[in-house]
CSV table of C-alpha atoms and ligand atoms in Angstrom, one decimal:
chain,number,residue,atom,x,y,z
A,1,MET,CA,14.3,32.6,15.3
A,2,THR,CA,12.1,33.0,19.0
A,3,GLU,CA,12.2,36.7,19.8
A,4,ASN,CA,12.8,37.1,24.0
A,5,ARG,CA,11.3,40.0,23.8
A,6,LYS,CA,8.1,38.5,25.8
A,7,GLN,CA,7.7,41.7,28.7
A,8,LYS,CA,5.0,41.1,31.6
A,9,THR,CA,1.9,42.2,30.7
A,10,GLU,CA,-1.1,43.8,33.4
A,11,ASN,CA,-3.8,42.9,30.7
A,12,HIS,CA,-5.5,39.8,31.6
A,13,LEU,CA,-4.4,37.3,29.5
A,14,THR,CA,-7.6,35.3,27.4
A,15,THR,CA,-8.6,33.4,24.9
A,16,ILE,CA,-10.4,34.0,22.2
A,17,ALA,CA,-13.4,32.4,22.4
A,18,ALA,CA,-13.7,34.2,25.6
A,19,LEU,CA,-13.4,37.4,24.4
A,20,GLY,CA,-17.1,38.0,24.5
A,21,SER,CA,-16.8,38.5,28.3
A,22,HIS,CA,-14.1,41.2,28.3
A,23,VAL,CA,-15.6,43.8,26.0
A,24,GLY,CA,-14.5,47.2,27.2
A,25,GLN,CA,-11.5,46.0,28.6
A,26,VAL,CA,-7.6,45.2,27.0
A,27,VAL,CA,-7.0,41.7,27.3
A,28,THR,CA,-3.6,39.6,25.8
A,29,LEU,CA,-4.0,37.0,23.1
A,30,GLN,CA,-1.0,34.7,22.2
A,31,GLY,CA,-1.1,33.0,19.0
A,32,TRP,CA,-0.8,32.8,15.2
A,33,VAL,CA,-1.2,34.9,12.4
A,34,TYR,CA,-4.2,33.0,9.8
A,35,HIS,CA,-4.4,35.7,7.4
A,36,LEU,CA,-2.9,39.4,7.2
A,37,ARG,CA,-4.5,42.9,4.9
A,38,SER,CA,-3.2,45.8,4.6
A,39,SER,CA,-5.3,49.4,3.8
A,40,GLY,CA,-3.9,52.5,4.2
A,41,LYS,CA,-2.8,53.4,7.5
A,42,VAL,CA,-4.6,50.1,9.2
A,43,ARG,CA,-3.4,47.1,9.6
A,44,PHE,CA,-5.4,43.7,10.2
A,45,ILE,CA,-4.2,40.6,10.9
A,46,VAL,CA,-6.6,37.2,12.0
A,47,VAL,CA,-5.4,35.8,14.7
A,48,ARG,CA,-5.8,32.1,15.5
A,49,ASP,CA,-5.5,30.8,19.0
A,50,GLY,CA,-7.0,27.2,18.9
A,51,THR,CA,-9.8,28.5,20.7
A,52,GLY,CA,-11.1,30.7,17.5
A,53,LEU,CA,-10.5,33.0,15.1
A,54,ALA,CA,-10.3,36.8,15.6
A,55,GLN,CA,-9.4,40.1,13.8
A,56,ALA,CA,-7.0,42.3,15.5
A,57,VAL,CA,-6.5,45.9,14.1
A,58,LEU,CA,-3.0,48.0,14.2
A,59,VAL,CA,-4.2,52.0,13.4
A,60,LYS,CA,-0.8,54.1,12.7
A,61,GLY,CA,0.0,56.3,15.7
A,62,ARG,CA,-2.5,54.3,18.2
A,63,VAL,CA,0.4,51.3,19.0
A,64,PRO,CA,4.5,51.9,19.1
A,65,GLU,CA,5.9,52.7,16.0
A,66,GLU,CA,8.1,49.3,16.6
A,67,ASP,CA,5.1,47.4,17.1
A,68,PHE,CA,3.7,48.7,13.6
A,69,GLU,CA,6.8,48.0,12.0
A,70,ASN,CA,6.9,44.7,13.2
A,71,PHE,CA,3.6,43.4,11.6
A,72,GLY,CA,5.1,44.6,8.4
A,73,ARG,CA,7.5,41.3,9.7
A,74,LEU,CA,5.3,38.9,9.9
A,75,THR,CA,4.4,35.7,8.0
A,76,LEU,CA,1.3,33.2,7.5
A,77,GLU,CA,1.4,31.1,10.8
A,78,SER,CA,4.3,33.3,12.6
A,79,SER,CA,3.5,33.6,16.2
A,80,LEU,CA,2.6,36.3,18.6
A,81,ILE,CA,1.4,37.8,21.4
A,82,LEU,CA,-1.3,40.9,21.1
A,83,ASP,CA,-2.3,43.5,23.8
A,84,GLY,CA,-5.9,45.3,22.9
A,85,GLN,CA,-8.9,46.9,23.8
A,86,VAL,CA,-12.0,44.3,23.0
A,87,ARG,CA,-14.8,46.0,21.1
A,88,ALA,CA,-18.0,43.9,19.6
A,89,ASP,CA,-18.4,44.2,16.3
A,90,ALA,CA,-21.3,42.3,14.2
A,91,ARG,CA,-19.2,41.8,10.9
A,92,ALA,CA,-15.7,40.3,12.5
A,93,PRO,CA,-15.3,36.7,12.4
A,94,GLY,CA,-16.5,35.7,15.7
A,95,GLY,CA,-18.3,38.7,16.7
A,96,TYR,CA,-15.2,40.7,18.1
A,97,GLU,CA,-12.2,42.6,17.3
A,98,LEU,CA,-9.1,43.7,19.4
A,99,GLU,CA,-7.8,47.1,18.6
A,100,VAL,CA,-4.1,46.5,19.3
A,101,THR,CA,-2.2,48.1,21.7
A,102,ARG,CA,1.5,46.1,21.5
A,103,LEU,CA,2.1,43.5,18.7
A,104,GLN,CA,4.9,41.5,19.8
A,105,PRO,CA,6.1,38.6,17.4
A,106,VAL,CA,7.5,35.2,18.9
A,107,HIS,CA,8.8,33.4,16.1
A,108,ILE,CA,8.4,34.4,12.1
A,109,ALA,CA,7.5,31.3,10.5
A,110,GLN,CA,8.9,30.4,7.2
A,111,GLU,CA,7.1,30.0,4.1
A,112,TYR,CA,4.3,28.4,4.7
A,113,PRO,CA,3.6,25.1,2.6
A,114,ILE,CA,-0.5,25.0,3.3
A,115,ALA,CA,-2.0,28.4,1.1
A,116,PRO,CA,-5.2,28.5,1.3
A,117,LYS,CA,-5.9,27.3,-2.1
A,118,GLU,CA,-6.7,23.5,-2.6
A,119,HIS,CA,-4.1,21.2,-2.2
A,120,GLY,CA,-4.4,17.1,-3.1
A,121,VAL,CA,-5.0,15.1,-0.4
A,122,GLY,CA,-1.9,13.2,-0.3
A,123,PHE,CA,-0.3,16.5,0.0
A,124,LEU,CA,-2.2,17.0,3.0
A,125,LEU,CA,-1.9,13.8,5.0
A,126,ASP,CA,1.9,14.6,4.3
A,127,HIS,CA,1.5,17.8,6.1
A,128,ARG,CA,-0.8,16.4,8.5
A,129,HIS,CA,1.4,18.2,11.5
A,130,LEU,CA,0.7,21.3,10.0
A,131,TRP,CA,-3.2,20.8,8.3
A,132,LEU,CA,-4.4,20.3,11.8
A,133,ARG,CA,-3.8,23.8,12.4
A,134,SER,CA,-6.9,24.5,10.1
A,135,PRO,CA,-10.5,25.7,10.9
A,136,ARG,CA,-11.9,22.2,9.6
A,137,GLN,CA,-9.0,19.8,11.1
A,138,GLN,CA,-9.7,21.5,14.4
A,139,ALA,CA,-13.9,21.5,14.5
A,140,ILE,CA,-13.0,17.5,13.4
A,141,LEU,CA,-10.7,16.6,16.3
A,142,ARG,CA,-12.9,18.9,18.4
A,143,VAL,CA,-15.5,16.8,18.1
A,144,ARG,CA,-13.8,14.1,18.8
A,145,ASP,CA,-12.9,14.9,22.0
A,146,GLU,CA,-16.3,15.7,22.6
A,147,VAL,CA,-17.2,12.2,21.7
A,148,SER,CA,-14.7,10.3,23.5
A,149,ARG,CA,-15.9,12.4,26.7
A,150,ALA,CA,-19.2,10.9,25.6
A,151,CYS,CA,-18.4,8.0,25.7
A,152,ARG,CA,-16.6,8.0,29.4
A,153,ASP,CA,-19.4,10.2,31.1
A,154,TYR,CA,-22.1,7.4,29.6
A,155,PHE,CA,-20.2,4.4,31.4
A,156,HIS,CA,-19.4,6.1,34.4
A,157,ASP,CA,-22.9,7.3,35.0
A,158,ARG,CA,-23.9,4.3,34.6
A,159,GLY,CA,-21.7,2.4,37.0
A,160,PHE,CA,-19.3,0.9,34.5
A,161,VAL,CA,-15.8,0.6,35.5
A,162,LEU,CA,-13.0,2.0,33.3
A,163,ILE,CA,-10.2,-0.9,33.4
A,164,ASP,CA,-7.2,-1.0,30.6
A,165,THR,CA,-6.8,-4.1,28.7
A,166,PRO,CA,-3.4,-4.8,27.5
A,167,ILE,CA,-1.9,-3.9,24.0
A,168,LEU,CA,0.8,-6.4,23.4
A,169,THR,CA,-1.2,-9.6,23.6
A,170,PRO,CA,-0.1,-13.7,22.7
A,171,THR,CA,-2.9,-14.4,20.7
A,172,ALA,CA,-5.6,-13.0,18.2
A,173,CYS,CA,-9.2,-11.8,19.0
A,174,GLU,CA,-11.0,-10.8,15.9
A,175,GLY,CA,-9.4,-13.7,13.9
A,176,THR,CA,-6.1,-14.0,12.9
A,177,THR,CA,-5.9,-12.6,9.1
A,178,ASN,CA,-4.9,-9.2,10.3
A,179,LEU,CA,-2.3,-9.4,13.2
A,180,PHE,CA,0.1,-6.7,13.9
A,181,GLU,CA,2.9,-8.9,14.7
A,182,THR,CA,6.3,-8.2,17.4
A,183,ASN,CA,9.1,-9.9,19.0
A,184,TYR,CA,8.6,-9.4,22.4
A,185,LEU,CA,12.5,-10.0,23.4
A,186,ASP,CA,12.8,-13.8,24.5
A,187,ARG,CA,9.1,-15.0,24.2
A,188,GLY,CA,9.1,-15.1,20.6
A,189,LYS,CA,5.9,-13.5,18.8
A,190,ALA,CA,3.2,-11.0,20.6
A,191,TYR,CA,0.5,-9.0,18.7
A,192,LEU,CA,-0.7,-5.8,18.6
A,193,SER,CA,-4.4,-5.7,20.5
A,194,GLN,CA,-6.8,-6.3,18.0
A,195,SER,CA,-9.6,-5.6,20.6
A,196,GLY,CA,-9.6,-5.6,24.5
A,197,GLN,CA,-12.7,-7.9,24.5
A,198,LEU,CA,-11.2,-11.0,25.8
A,199,TYR,CA,-9.7,-9.2,29.1
A,200,LEU,CA,-12.8,-7.2,29.3
A,201,GLU,CA,-15.0,-10.3,30.1
A,202,ALA,CA,-12.5,-11.2,32.7
A,203,ALA,CA,-12.8,-7.7,34.4
A,204,ALA,CA,-16.3,-8.3,34.1
A,205,MET,CA,-16.6,-11.1,36.0
A,206,ALA,CA,-14.8,-9.5,38.7
A,207,LEU,CA,-16.3,-6.6,38.7
A,208,GLY,CA,-19.9,-6.8,36.7
A,209,LYS,CA,-20.0,-4.1,34.6
A,210,VAL,CA,-16.9,-2.3,32.7
A,211,TYR,CA,-15.4,-0.4,29.5
A,212,CYS,CA,-12.1,-0.2,28.1
A,213,PHE,CA,-11.4,2.5,26.0
A,214,GLY,CA,-7.9,2.5,23.7
A,215,PRO,CA,-5.9,1.9,21.0
A,216,THR,CA,-6.9,-1.1,18.7
A,217,PHE,CA,-4.8,-2.0,15.6
A,218,ARG,CA,-5.6,-4.3,12.5
A,219,ALA,CA,-3.1,-5.2,9.4
A,220,GLU,CA,-6.0,-4.8,7.1
A,221,LYS,CA,-5.2,-5.2,3.6
A,222,SER,CA,-7.8,-2.9,2.4
A,223,LYS,CA,-8.1,0.5,1.6
A,224,THR,CA,-11.5,1.4,2.1
A,225,ARG,CA,-12.5,4.8,3.1
A,226,ARG,CA,-13.7,2.7,6.7
A,227,HIS,CA,-10.8,1.1,7.2
A,228,LEU,CA,-7.6,2.3,9.5
A,229,MET,CA,-4.8,0.4,10.9
A,230,GLU,CA,-4.9,1.6,13.8
A,231,PHE,CA,-8.1,3.0,15.4
A,232,TRP,CA,-9.7,3.7,18.6
A,233,MET,CA,-12.7,1.3,19.9
A,234,VAL,CA,-14.8,1.7,22.7
A,235,GLU,CA,-15.8,-1.3,24.2
A,236,ALA,CA,-18.1,-2.3,27.0
A,237,GLU,CA,-18.8,-5.7,28.8
A,238,ALA,CA,-21.3,-6.5,31.5
A,239,ALA,CA,-21.8,-9.9,33.1
A,240,PHE,CA,-25.5,-11.3,33.2
A,241,TYR,CA,-26.5,-9.4,29.6
A,242,ALA,CA,-28.2,-11.0,27.1
A,243,LEU,CA,-28.3,-9.5,23.6
A,244,GLY,CA,-31.1,-7.6,24.3
A,245,GLU,CA,-29.5,-5.8,27.1
A,246,VAL,CA,-26.3,-5.4,24.8
A,247,MET,CA,-28.4,-3.3,21.5
A,248,VAL,CA,-30.4,-1.5,24.4
A,249,LEU,CA,-26.7,-0.2,25.9
A,250,ALA,CA,-25.5,0.4,22.7
A,251,GLU,CA,-28.6,1.9,20.9
A,252,GLY,CA,-28.3,4.5,24.6
A,253,LEU,CA,-24.6,5.1,23.9
A,254,VAL,CA,-24.5,6.3,20.0
A,255,ARG,CA,-28.1,8.8,21.0
A,256,PHE,CA,-25.6,10.1,23.8
A,257,ILE,CA,-23.1,10.6,22.0
A,258,ILE,CA,-25.4,12.1,18.9
A,259,GLN,CA,-27.1,14.2,21.7
A,260,ARG,CA,-23.6,15.8,23.4
A,261,VAL,CA,-22.1,16.9,19.9
A,262,LEU,CA,-25.0,18.2,19.2
A,263,GLU,CA,-25.7,20.5,22.0
A,264,HIS,CA,-21.4,21.5,22.6
A,265,ARG,CA,-20.2,21.3,19.2
A,266,GLY,CA,-23.2,22.9,17.4
A,267,ALA,CA,-20.2,25.7,15.8
A,268,ASP,CA,-18.2,23.0,14.8
A,269,LEU,CA,-20.5,21.1,12.7
A,270,GLU,CA,-21.3,24.3,11.5
A,271,THR,CA,-17.5,24.8,10.2
A,272,LEU,CA,-17.8,21.3,9.1
A,273,GLU,CA,-20.5,22.1,6.9
A,274,ARG,CA,-22.8,19.8,8.2
A,275,ASP,CA,-26.4,19.5,8.3
A,276,PRO,CA,-27.3,18.6,12.0
A,277,GLY,CA,-31.0,17.3,10.8
A,278,PRO,CA,-29.7,13.7,10.4
A,279,LEU,CA,-28.3,13.6,12.9
A,280,LYS,CA,-31.1,15.5,15.1
A,281,THR,CA,-33.3,12.7,13.7
A,282,ALA,CA,-30.8,9.8,14.2
A,283,GLY,CA,-30.5,11.0,18.0
A,284,ALA,CA,-34.5,11.3,19.0
A,285,GLY,CA,-34.5,7.2,18.4
A,286,PRO,CA,-35.6,4.7,18.2
A,287,PHE,CA,-32.9,2.9,16.2
A,288,PRO,CA,-35.0,0.1,13.9
A,289,ARG,CA,-33.5,-3.5,14.2
A,290,ILE,CA,-34.1,-6.1,11.6
A,291,SER,CA,-32.3,-9.4,11.4
A,292,TYR,CA,-30.0,-10.5,9.1
A,293,SER,CA,-32.6,-12.6,6.9
A,294,GLU,CA,-34.1,-9.4,7.0
A,295,ALA,CA,-30.8,-8.0,6.1
A,296,LEU,CA,-30.4,-10.3,3.1
A,297,GLN,CA,-34.0,-10.2,1.6
A,298,ARG,CA,-33.7,-5.9,1.2
A,299,LEU,CA,-30.4,-6.9,-0.2
A,300,GLN,CA,-32.3,-8.6,-3.0
A,301,SER,CA,-34.8,-5.7,-3.4
A,302,GLN,CA,-32.2,-3.8,-4.9
A,303,GLY,CA,-30.2,-6.4,-7.0
A,304,LEU,CA,-27.6,-7.4,-4.2
A,305,GLU,CA,-27.2,-10.9,-3.7
A,306,VAL,CA,-25.1,-11.8,-0.6
A,307,PRO,CA,-25.5,-15.7,-0.5
A,308,TRP,CA,-26.4,-16.4,3.4
A,309,GLY,CA,-23.6,-17.7,5.3
A,310,GLU,CA,-21.7,-14.5,3.9
A,311,ASP,CA,-20.7,-11.5,6.2
A,312,PHE,CA,-21.7,-8.1,4.4
A,313,GLY,CA,-19.4,-5.7,3.0
A,314,GLY,CA,-18.7,-2.3,2.2
A,315,ASP,CA,-21.3,-2.1,-0.8
A,316,GLU,CA,-23.9,-4.4,1.4
A,317,GLU,CA,-23.5,-2.0,4.5
A,318,THR,CA,-23.9,1.6,2.5
A,319,VAL,CA,-26.9,0.3,0.7
A,320,LEU,CA,-28.6,-0.9,3.8
A,321,SER,CA,-27.9,2.0,5.7
A,322,ARG,CA,-29.3,4.1,3.1
A,323,MET,CA,-32.5,2.5,3.7
A,324,PHE,CA,-33.0,4.1,7.1
A,325,ASP,CA,-32.8,7.5,8.5
A,326,ARG,CA,-31.4,6.4,12.0
A,327,PRO,CA,-28.9,4.2,12.8
A,328,VAL,CA,-29.8,0.4,12.5
A,329,LEU,CA,-29.4,-2.7,14.4
A,330,VAL,CA,-29.1,-6.4,12.7
A,331,HIS,CA,-28.9,-9.3,14.4
A,332,ARG,CA,-28.3,-12.5,14.3
A,333,TYR,CA,-25.8,-13.3,11.3
A,334,PRO,CA,-24.7,-16.5,10.6
A,335,ARG,CA,-21.8,-17.9,13.1
A,336,SER,CA,-20.1,-18.7,10.2
A,337,CYS,CA,-19.0,-15.2,9.4
A,338,LYS,CA,-18.5,-14.5,12.6
A,339,ALA,CA,-16.4,-14.5,15.8
A,340,PHE,CA,-14.9,-17.5,18.1
A,341,TYR,CA,-16.3,-16.0,21.1
A,342,MET,CA,-20.4,-15.9,19.4
A,343,GLU,CA,-23.1,-17.4,21.7
A,344,ALA,CA,-25.3,-19.5,19.4
A,345,ASP,CA,-29.0,-18.4,19.1
A,346,PRO,CA,-30.8,-21.1,21.2
A,347,GLU,CA,-33.6,-20.6,18.7
A,348,ASP,CA,-31.5,-21.7,15.5
A,349,PRO,CA,-28.2,-22.4,16.5
A,350,ARG,CA,-26.7,-21.6,12.8
A,351,LEU,CA,-26.7,-18.4,14.3
A,352,ALA,CA,-24.7,-16.3,16.3
A,353,LEU,CA,-26.5,-14.0,19.1
A,354,CYS,CA,-24.5,-10.8,17.7
A,355,VAL,CA,-25.5,-7.7,16.2
A,356,ASP,CA,-23.7,-4.7,13.9
A,357,MET,CA,-25.0,-1.3,13.9
A,358,LEU,CA,-24.8,0.6,10.9
A,359,ALA,CA,-24.9,4.5,10.3
A,360,PRO,CA,-27.2,6.2,7.9
A,361,GLU,CA,-26.0,8.1,5.1
A,362,GLY,CA,-23.9,5.6,3.7
A,363,TYR,CA,-21.3,5.4,6.5
A,364,GLY,CA,-22.1,1.7,7.7
A,365,GLU,CA,-20.8,-0.3,10.7
A,366,ILE,CA,-20.2,1.7,13.3
A,367,VAL,CA,-20.9,-0.9,16.4
A,368,GLY,CA,-19.9,-4.6,16.9
A,369,GLY,CA,-21.3,-6.6,19.9
A,370,SER,CA,-22.2,-9.9,20.9
A,371,GLN,CA,-23.2,-12.2,23.7
A,372,ARG,CA,-20.5,-14.6,24.5
A,373,VAL,CA,-19.9,-18.2,24.7
A,374,ALA,CA,-20.8,-18.8,27.9
A,375,ASP,CA,-20.0,-23.1,28.5
A,376,LEU,CA,-16.1,-24.4,28.7
A,377,ASP,CA,-17.1,-27.6,26.3
A,378,VAL,CA,-18.7,-25.4,23.8
A,379,LEU,CA,-15.7,-22.6,23.6
A,380,LEU,CA,-13.1,-25.5,23.5
A,381,ASN,CA,-14.8,-26.6,20.8
A,382,ARG,CA,-14.8,-22.7,19.4
A,383,VAL,CA,-11.4,-22.2,19.9
A,384,ALA,CA,-10.8,-26.0,17.8
A,385,GLU,CA,-12.7,-25.2,15.5
A,386,HIS,CA,-11.3,-21.5,14.6
A,387,HIS,CA,-7.6,-23.6,14.6
A,388,LEU,CA,-6.9,-20.9,17.7
A,389,PRO,CA,-4.1,-22.1,19.5
A,390,PRO,CA,-5.1,-23.4,23.0
A,391,GLU,CA,-2.6,-22.9,25.2
A,392,PRO,CA,-2.2,-18.5,25.6
A,393,LEU,CA,-6.1,-18.7,26.1
A,394,GLU,CA,-6.5,-21.4,29.4
A,395,TRP,CA,-6.5,-18.3,30.7
A,396,TYR,CA,-9.7,-16.8,29.4
A,397,LEU,CA,-11.3,-20.7,29.1
A,398,ASP,CA,-11.1,-20.4,32.7
A,399,LEU,CA,-13.7,-17.9,33.3
A,400,ARG,CA,-15.8,-20.7,32.1
A,401,ARG,CA,-14.6,-23.0,34.6
A,402,TYR,CA,-15.1,-20.7,37.8
A,403,GLY,CA,-18.7,-19.3,37.9
A,404,SER,CA,-19.8,-18.6,34.5
A,405,VAL,CA,-22.4,-16.2,33.4
A,406,PRO,CA,-24.0,-14.9,30.3
A,407,HIS,CA,-22.5,-12.2,29.4
A,408,GLY,CA,-22.0,-10.2,26.1
A,409,GLY,CA,-21.0,-6.5,25.2
A,410,PHE,CA,-19.8,-4.5,22.5
A,411,GLY,CA,-17.3,-2.3,20.3
A,412,LEU,CA,-17.7,1.1,18.6
A,413,GLY,CA,-15.2,2.8,16.5
A,414,ILE,CA,-14.4,6.0,17.4
A,415,GLU,CA,-13.1,7.4,13.5
A,416,ARG,CA,-16.2,5.2,12.2
A,417,VAL,CA,-18.4,7.7,14.6
A,418,VAL,CA,-17.0,10.9,13.9
A,419,ALA,CA,-16.8,10.6,10.7
A,420,TRP,CA,-20.8,10.6,10.1
A,421,LEU,CA,-21.2,12.8,12.9
A,422,CYS,CA,-18.3,15.4,10.9
A,423,GLY,CA,-20.1,14.1,7.3
A,424,LEU,CA,-16.5,12.7,6.5
A,425,HIS,CA,-15.7,10.7,3.3
A,426,HIS,CA,-12.8,8.9,4.9
A,427,VAL,CA,-11.7,7.7,8.5
A,428,ARG,CA,-8.1,9.5,8.2
A,429,GLU,CA,-9.5,12.9,9.1
A,430,ALA,CA,-11.3,11.1,12.0
A,431,ILE,CA,-7.7,10.3,13.8
A,432,PRO,CA,-4.9,13.3,14.8
A,433,PHE,CA,-2.0,10.7,12.9
A,434,PRO,CA,-3.9,8.4,10.5
A,435,ARG,CA,-2.4,4.9,10.0
A,436,LEU,CA,-3.3,3.9,6.6
A,437,LEU,CA,-2.0,0.9,4.0
A,438,ASP,CA,0.0,2.9,2.9
A,439,ARG,CA,1.1,5.5,5.3
A,440,LEU,CA,2.8,5.6,8.6
A,441,TYR,CA,4.2,9.4,8.1
A,442,PRO,CA,4.3,11.7,9.8
B,1,4AD,O1,-16.7,-5.2,15.0
B,1,4AD,P1,-15.8,-5.6,15.6
B,1,4AD,O2,-14.1,-6.1,14.9
B,1,4AD,O3,-15.5,-6.2,17.1
B,1,4AD,C1,-14.9,-6.2,17.9
B,1,4AD,O4,-13.5,-6.0,17.9
B,1,4AD,C2,-15.6,-6.7,19.0
B,1,4AD,N1,-14.5,-7.5,20.0
B,1,4AD,C3,-15.9,-5.6,20.1
B,1,4AD,C4,-16.6,-6.0,21.2
B,1,4AD,O5,-17.9,-6.8,21.4
B,1,4AD,N2,-15.9,-5.8,22.4
B,1,4AD,O6,-15.0,-3.8,15.5
B,1,4AD,C5,-15.6,-3.2,16.6
B,1,4AD,C6,-15.7,-1.5,15.9
B,1,4AD,C7,-16.4,-1.8,14.5
B,1,4AD,O7,-17.9,-1.8,14.7
B,1,4AD,C8,-15.9,-0.6,13.7
B,1,4AD,O8,-16.9,0.8,13.8
B,1,4AD,C9,-14.9,-0.2,13.9
B,1,4AD,O9,-14.3,-1.4,15.4
B,1,4AD,N3,-13.6,-0.8,13.5
B,1,4AD,C10,-12.2,-0.2,13.0
B,1,4AD,N4,-12.1,1.1,12.4
B,1,4AD,C11,-11.5,1.7,12.2
B,1,4AD,N5,-10.9,0.9,10.9
B,1,4AD,C12,-10.9,-0.5,11.2
B,1,4AD,N6,-10.0,-1.1,10.5
B,1,4AD,C13,-11.6,-1.0,12.0
B,1,4AD,N7,-12.4,-2.0,12.1
B,1,4AD,C14,-12.9,-2.6,13.4
B,2,MG,MG1,-17.5,-5.8,13.0
């Protein structure tokens, strides 16, 4: 039932976040009921409007009788329009109160399924479309927004050009085991992009410094707290960059993101009960750098035996990332456990010129990057070794035929970074509608 009673008002339409600049004035707020309470002749509505929470007070005799009666019809999450005078009140949530002069319900909500009591995470995920309304989830989404904007600003300020890479692709980028397959009408199979990197390399040969920012897909058969089937990645690629420059660029980005979140989203971190201390330390840098072999020794000293040549799993990353109070750059993994496109280390060709950045506090890998193979024959051998079909990669091989240069870049997983900055246990809360092994709804 939508009530068509919205009347024109002379009052200034504002938001809860902006109440502070309207003390003493009569304003209009539009929002939803977060909490209701009565006491004698006074009625209290805690209203939310997406920018914050504010208490609205209705005193019998000071609002039209009909509006006072309408309070009794309100339920949690009913939508409404309120007119009232703004008062500063240190005890009120948010610091301001609205003394209501008009209350107009817009829609009376049915019984709201999410009560303030504890719900299991399965129930909350089934109601993700409503769960987003909770203050905690709103805070996470605002941090995510800040992280995304910081990424764009960082690259834009440094002369990187945004390139939108395709989602439907004819080939794999990050190995063939977790590809999402789809039918491309009469042309056979297509795959959802695992990474925009290969296309970004082409664009880097055109524009020098480029980045992409979009959804990527991995049919991950694992149910870890770090894996999504669909996640957002920001990737950078630059011509004439070697591994060292890739590491500097990636460290700069992560420090920039941290500083921006601390600067602009402090209130949200507070809502999340996230201690900003460790983030301040991390943001100050510099980030330590260790080689894969040093990482192996460090793991061994903690009783974790990883055979040389194998990649680190979640447990190893957790242990390594707890050894530092800021992100650590682990470089030069064995080529055997990394992607086909990585350049070999001229000092030891068993190693790749690559880097993973592990976030502290046990969060693990947030960035993966490398210098890329620049030579055509080397790349042809790699394609064969990895049993990749060469035909759909012809265009990628062309980049090594026409003015090939050393180049490199990295990808940063947005949800992993948001989970770390917000102190979340699982990446599923870091994306509005998570796609998990056992979840495609809502
Ligand atoms: O290490 P990855 O696989 O690297 C690439 O895709 C490169 N092509 C990037 C590049 O050099 N342009 O993925 C990069 C980052 C990881 O460090 C992690 O943060 C995130 O993407 N990531 C995931 N996040 C959530 N769920 C998953 N299943 C993820 N897989 C990777
Ligand atoms: Mg990786």
